[in-house]
mmCIF file of C-alpha atoms in Angstrom:
data_model
loop_
_atom_site.group_PDB
_atom_site.id
_atom_site.type_symbol
_atom_site.label_atom_id
_atom_site.label_comp_id
_atom_site.label_asym_id
_atom_site.label_seq_id
_atom_site.Cartn_x
_atom_site.Cartn_y
_atom_site.Cartn_z
ATOM 1 C CA UNK A 1 26.305 -8.990 -7.050
ATOM 2 C CA UNK A 2 23.901 -7.434 -4.566
ATOM 3 C CA UNK A 3 23.949 -8.785 -1.056
ATOM 4 C CA UNK A 4 20.168 -8.323 -0.834
ATOM 5 C CA UNK A 5 17.714 -9.088 -3.604
ATOM 6 C CA UNK A 6 14.040 -8.164 -3.500
ATOM 7 C CA UNK A 7 11.172 -9.225 -5.691
ATOM 8 C CA UNK A 8 9.074 -8.083 -7.306
ATOM 9 C CA UNK A 9 10.463 -4.636 -8.101
ATOM 10 C CA UNK A 10 6.994 -3.257 -8.794
ATOM 11 C CA UNK A 11 3.606 -4.569 -7.733
ATOM 12 C CA UNK A 12 0.075 -3.390 -8.461
ATOM 13 C CA UNK A 13 -2.817 -4.923 -6.576
ATOM 14 C CA UNK A 14 -6.546 -4.434 -6.207
ATOM 15 C CA UNK A 15 -7.788 -3.362 -2.823
ATOM 16 C CA UNK A 16 -8.383 -6.405 -0.644
ATOM 17 C CA UNK A 17 -5.799 -8.641 -2.311
ATOM 18 C CA UNK A 18 -3.177 -10.617 -0.379
ATOM 19 C CA UNK A 19 0.327 -9.363 -1.172
ATOM 20 C CA UNK A 20 3.723 -11.010 -0.768
ATOM 21 C CA UNK A 21 7.108 -9.334 -1.137
ATOM 22 C CA UNK A 22 10.231 -11.473 -1.046
ATOM 23 C CA UNK A 23 13.758 -10.804 0.125
ATOM 24 C CA UNK A 24 16.806 -13.053 -0.336
ATOM 25 C CA UNK A 25 20.230 -12.298 1.037
ATOM 26 C CA UNK A 26 23.678 -13.774 0.638
ATOM 27 C CA UNK A 27 25.502 -12.585 3.763
ATOM 28 C CA UNK A 28 25.410 -13.792 7.328
ATOM 29 C CA UNK A 29 23.060 -11.591 9.288
ATOM 30 C CA UNK A 30 22.206 -10.781 12.863
ATOM 31 C CA UNK A 31 18.763 -9.390 11.992
ATOM 32 C CA UNK A 32 16.555 -8.395 9.086
ATOM 33 C CA UNK A 33 14.329 -5.336 8.913
ATOM 34 C CA UNK A 34 11.366 -4.493 6.744
ATOM 35 C CA UNK A 35 11.044 -0.764 6.111
ATOM 36 C CA UNK A 36 8.264 1.310 4.572
ATOM 37 C CA UNK A 37 8.762 4.540 2.663
ATOM 38 C CA UNK A 38 5.885 6.659 1.391
ATOM 39 C CA UNK A 39 6.520 8.945 -1.608
ATOM 40 C CA UNK A 40 8.539 11.953 -0.507
ATOM 41 C CA UNK A 41 8.454 10.704 3.051
ATOM 42 C CA UNK A 42 10.844 9.324 5.553
ATOM 43 C CA UNK A 43 11.467 5.699 6.393
ATOM 44 C CA UNK A 44 9.552 3.733 8.986
ATOM 45 C CA UNK A 45 10.686 0.419 10.380
ATOM 46 C CA UNK A 46 7.864 -2.133 10.245
ATOM 47 C CA UNK A 47 9.571 -5.225 11.620
ATOM 48 C CA UNK A 48 12.874 -6.494 12.928
ATOM 49 C CA UNK A 49 13.325 -10.263 12.681
ATOM 50 C CA UNK A 50 16.043 -12.669 13.668
ATOM 51 C CA UNK A 51 13.933 -15.822 13.436
ATOM 52 C CA UNK A 52 10.400 -17.071 12.893
ATOM 53 C CA UNK A 53 7.451 -14.822 12.267
ATOM 54 C CA UNK A 54 6.003 -11.536 13.464
ATOM 55 C CA UNK A 55 2.551 -10.039 12.966
ATOM 56 C CA UNK A 56 1.367 -6.472 13.326
ATOM 57 C CA UNK A 57 -2.185 -5.777 12.250
ATOM 58 C CA UNK A 58 -2.531 -6.779 8.598
ATOM 59 C CA UNK A 59 1.235 -7.163 8.161
ATOM 60 C CA UNK A 60 3.097 -10.427 8.643
ATOM 61 C CA UNK A 61 6.839 -10.951 8.275
ATOM 62 C CA UNK A 62 8.623 -14.284 8.191
ATOM 63 C CA UNK A 63 12.248 -15.287 7.965
ATOM 64 C CA UNK A 64 13.984 -18.587 7.170
ATOM 65 C CA UNK A 65 17.577 -18.270 8.334
ATOM 66 C CA UNK A 66 18.704 -21.548 6.722
ATOM 67 C CA UNK A 67 17.362 -20.516 3.328
ATOM 68 C CA UNK A 68 18.399 -16.858 3.778
ATOM 69 C CA UNK A 69 14.962 -15.674 2.793
ATOM 70 C CA UNK A 70 12.275 -13.426 4.232
ATOM 71 C CA UNK A 71 8.784 -12.516 3.141
ATOM 72 C CA UNK A 72 6.500 -9.617 3.957
ATOM 73 C CA UNK A 73 2.802 -10.305 3.597
ATOM 74 C CA UNK A 74 -0.022 -7.786 3.579
ATOM 75 C CA UNK A 75 -3.507 -9.178 4.075
ATOM 76 C CA UNK A 76 -6.612 -7.306 2.867
ATOM 77 C CA UNK A 77 -4.485 -4.651 1.144
ATOM 78 C CA UNK A 78 -5.647 -1.041 1.201
ATOM 79 C CA UNK A 79 -4.684 2.013 -0.901
ATOM 80 C CA UNK A 80 -2.900 3.494 2.114
ATOM 81 C CA UNK A 81 -0.487 0.534 1.910
ATOM 82 C CA UNK A 82 0.864 2.051 -1.325
ATOM 83 C CA UNK A 83 4.529 2.692 -0.619
ATOM 84 C CA UNK A 84 8.017 1.352 -1.237
ATOM 85 C CA UNK A 85 8.932 -1.594 0.967
ATOM 86 C CA UNK A 86 12.614 -2.136 1.634
ATOM 87 C CA UNK A 87 14.373 -5.149 3.084
ATOM 88 C CA UNK A 88 17.475 -4.362 5.161
ATOM 89 C CA UNK A 89 19.878 -6.906 6.664
ATOM 90 C CA UNK A 90 22.122 -6.142 9.609
ATOM 91 C CA UNK A 91 25.581 -7.649 9.337
ATOM 92 C CA UNK A 92 28.814 -6.664 10.988
ATOM 93 C CA UNK A 93 28.816 -2.941 11.473
ATOM 94 C CA UNK A 94 26.386 -1.934 8.745
ATOM 95 C CA UNK A 95 23.172 -2.613 6.910
ATOM 96 C CA UNK A 96 22.717 -3.790 3.362
ATOM 97 C CA UNK A 97 19.503 -2.787 1.642
ATOM 98 C CA UNK A 98 17.392 -4.218 -1.133
ATOM 99 C CA UNK A 99 16.407 -1.846 -3.914
ATOM 100 C CA UNK A 100 12.823 -1.852 -2.711
ATOM 101 C CA UNK A 101 9.442 -3.005 -3.955
ATOM 102 C CA UNK A 102 7.091 -0.272 -5.117
ATOM 103 C CA UNK A 103 3.532 -1.275 -4.196
ATOM 104 C CA UNK A 104 0.437 0.411 -5.591
ATOM 105 C CA UNK A 105 -2.956 -0.660 -4.283
ATOM 106 C CA UNK A 106 -5.854 0.408 -6.486
ATOM 107 C CA UNK A 107 -9.267 1.078 -4.896
ATOM 108 C CA UNK B 1 11.982 5.312 25.017
ATOM 109 C CA UNK B 2 12.542 8.115 22.506
ATOM 110 C CA UNK B 3 13.250 7.040 18.923
ATOM 111 C CA UNK B 4 16.113 7.991 16.664
ATOM 112 C CA UNK B 5 15.891 11.705 15.960
ATOM 113 C CA UNK B 6 17.264 13.270 12.818
ATOM 114 C CA UNK B 7 17.388 17.002 12.342
ATOM 115 C CA UNK B 8 16.501 18.841 10.301
ATOM 116 C CA UNK B 9 13.853 16.824 8.434
ATOM 117 C CA UNK B 10 14.074 18.926 5.295
ATOM 118 C CA UNK B 11 16.818 21.196 4.037
ATOM 119 C CA UNK B 12 17.511 23.227 0.907
ATOM 120 C CA UNK B 13 21.069 24.319 0.151
ATOM 121 C CA UNK B 14 22.854 25.960 -2.746
ATOM 122 C CA UNK B 15 25.562 24.256 -4.789
ATOM 123 C CA UNK B 16 28.976 24.887 -3.258
ATOM 124 C CA UNK B 17 27.680 25.320 0.288
ATOM 125 C CA UNK B 18 28.276 22.884 3.094
ATOM 126 C CA UNK B 19 25.713 21.168 5.287
ATOM 127 C CA UNK B 20 25.642 19.418 8.664
ATOM 128 C CA UNK B 21 23.024 16.837 9.557
ATOM 129 C CA UNK B 22 22.409 15.498 13.049
ATOM 130 C CA UNK B 23 21.334 12.127 14.396
ATOM 131 C CA UNK B 24 20.494 11.424 18.031
ATOM 132 C CA UNK B 25 20.401 7.662 18.665
ATOM 133 C CA UNK B 26 18.296 5.636 21.056
ATOM 134 C CA UNK B 27 19.449 6.187 24.619
ATOM 135 C CA UNK B 28 22.218 3.708 25.422
ATOM 136 C CA UNK B 29 23.019 2.908 21.789
ATOM 137 C CA UNK B 30 26.634 3.566 20.892
ATOM 138 C CA UNK B 31 26.578 2.695 17.191
ATOM 139 C CA UNK B 32 25.287 5.136 14.590
ATOM 140 C CA UNK B 33 25.464 4.481 10.863
ATOM 141 C CA UNK B 34 24.574 6.776 7.981
ATOM 142 C CA UNK B 35 23.077 6.001 4.566
ATOM 143 C CA UNK B 36 22.292 7.934 1.412
ATOM 144 C CA UNK B 37 19.293 7.332 -0.820
ATOM 145 C CA UNK B 38 19.253 9.146 -4.164
ATOM 146 C CA UNK B 39 16.345 9.076 -6.628
ATOM 147 C CA UNK B 40 16.397 5.772 -8.444
ATOM 148 C CA UNK B 41 19.123 4.306 -6.204
ATOM 149 C CA UNK B 42 18.884 2.121 -3.195
ATOM 150 C CA UNK B 43 20.238 3.043 0.198
ATOM 151 C CA UNK B 44 24.015 3.174 0.226
ATOM 152 C CA UNK B 45 26.254 2.976 3.260
ATOM 153 C CA UNK B 46 28.211 6.126 4.157
ATOM 154 C CA UNK B 47 29.912 5.354 7.479
ATOM 155 C CA UNK B 48 29.448 3.898 10.921
ATOM 156 C CA UNK B 49 30.566 5.277 14.271
ATOM 157 C CA UNK B 50 30.914 3.473 17.546
ATOM 158 C CA UNK B 51 32.006 5.161 20.773
ATOM 159 C CA UNK B 52 33.249 8.244 18.896
ATOM 160 C CA UNK B 53 35.352 6.191 16.442
ATOM 161 C CA UNK B 54 34.644 5.612 12.772
ATOM 162 C CA UNK B 55 34.629 1.823 12.341
ATOM 163 C CA UNK B 56 33.629 1.489 8.728
ATOM 164 C CA UNK B 57 33.344 3.744 5.697
ATOM 165 C CA UNK B 58 31.518 3.359 2.396
ATOM 166 C CA UNK B 59 32.700 4.377 -1.031
ATOM 167 C CA UNK B 60 32.005 8.103 -0.950
ATOM 168 C CA UNK B 61 34.297 11.056 -1.683
ATOM 169 C CA UNK B 62 36.109 12.894 1.073
ATOM 170 C CA UNK B 63 33.519 15.694 0.923
ATOM 171 C CA UNK B 64 31.393 13.409 3.092
ATOM 172 C CA UNK B 65 32.565 13.242 6.687
ATOM 173 C CA UNK B 66 31.134 12.556 10.064
ATOM 174 C CA UNK B 67 31.802 12.451 13.742
ATOM 175 C CA UNK B 68 30.303 11.155 16.931
ATOM 176 C CA UNK B 69 30.202 12.857 20.294
ATOM 177 C CA UNK B 70 30.602 11.383 23.760
ATOM 178 C CA UNK B 71 26.809 11.302 24.174
ATOM 179 C CA UNK B 72 26.636 9.142 20.994
ATOM 180 C CA UNK B 73 24.967 11.867 18.933
ATOM 181 C CA UNK B 74 26.417 11.899 15.458
ATOM 182 C CA UNK B 75 26.751 14.511 12.776
ATOM 183 C CA UNK B 76 27.545 14.139 9.113
ATOM 184 C CA UNK B 77 28.921 16.951 7.028
ATOM 185 C CA UNK B 78 28.948 17.403 3.300
ATOM 186 C CA UNK B 79 31.204 20.131 1.940
ATOM 187 C CA UNK B 80 31.119 21.806 -1.479
ATOM 188 C CA UNK B 81 27.641 20.517 -2.208
ATOM 189 C CA UNK B 82 26.835 19.225 -5.674
ATOM 190 C CA UNK B 83 23.429 18.801 -7.286
ATOM 191 C CA UNK B 84 23.905 15.032 -7.083
ATOM 192 C CA UNK B 85 24.074 15.213 -3.299
ATOM 193 C CA UNK B 86 20.317 15.810 -3.241
ATOM 194 C CA UNK B 87 19.081 12.767 -1.367
ATOM 195 C CA UNK B 88 17.459 11.323 1.699
ATOM 196 C CA UNK B 89 20.068 10.812 4.420
ATOM 197 C CA UNK B 90 19.129 8.132 6.895
ATOM 198 C CA UNK B 91 20.755 7.182 10.160
ATOM 199 C CA UNK B 92 20.399 3.974 12.126
ATOM 200 C CA UNK B 93 21.092 3.412 15.789
ATOM 201 C CA UNK B 94 22.157 0.020 17.103
ATOM 202 C CA UNK B 95 22.488 -1.418 20.551
ATOM 203 C CA UNK B 96 25.167 -3.860 21.638
ATOM 204 C CA UNK B 97 22.823 -6.758 22.354
ATOM 205 C CA UNK B 98 23.333 -10.114 20.656
ATOM 206 C CA UNK B 99 20.495 -9.562 18.203
ATOM 207 C CA UNK B 100 21.897 -6.140 17.274
ATOM 208 C CA UNK B 101 18.532 -4.460 17.605
ATOM 209 C CA UNK B 102 18.479 -1.412 15.425
ATOM 210 C CA UNK B 103 16.239 1.553 14.970
ATOM 211 C CA UNK B 104 16.018 3.935 12.032
ATOM 212 C CA UNK B 105 15.488 7.671 11.981
ATOM 213 C CA UNK B 106 12.987 9.168 9.566
ATOM 214 C CA UNK B 107 15.725 10.735 7.487
ATOM 215 C CA UNK B 108 16.743 14.204 6.403
ATOM 216 C CA UNK B 109 15.740 15.166 2.878
ATOM 217 C CA UNK B 110 18.431 17.428 1.397
ATOM 218 C CA UNK B 111 17.802 19.348 -1.806
ATOM 219 C CA UNK B 112 20.727 21.085 -3.493
ATOM 220 C CA UNK B 113 19.790 23.812 -5.972
#
């Protein structure tokens, strides 16, 4: 059983659509990160959350500690948002990662 | 505040060679952990160092090793490289605050030919 589950695995959207990616975890965590990885590129940390909600531009991340669930929302999606989005939870001395959601935004 | 720095960013090695990757954490962070991402696989935990001591190790063969220096910089070494070692190697730096704030490097992309 994976400690972190993400859904959907793949997502295709039209430019301008509102997008939601979900992350559920089964371990106790100290923080949750949303990461972005462009094809062939490195990994960029978008958000770190331990409670509540954070917003950065068109990106919004929320976390519900009681339900062990987090969501990443992208408003007014754009082709440059096409990437893999990875949920990572910090627990103990290491991170556990979801398998990622591959997002393609079509112009 | 400088971010987590991984060097080199890209590397090509031949099967059978060995390789050393470097990770410089955020200033003041004493924990560095390493992860491997292979095509089609998620990120998998390699090991974690804190104050020059390995605290935790993932399920990887002994060809994968690491160390941490007194300035918290960490290196990982892979000996006798195999084609399957081609991957993105990512390090994360964590502080000792209650929220365990962490920062990620951009990764080193290793290609074994």
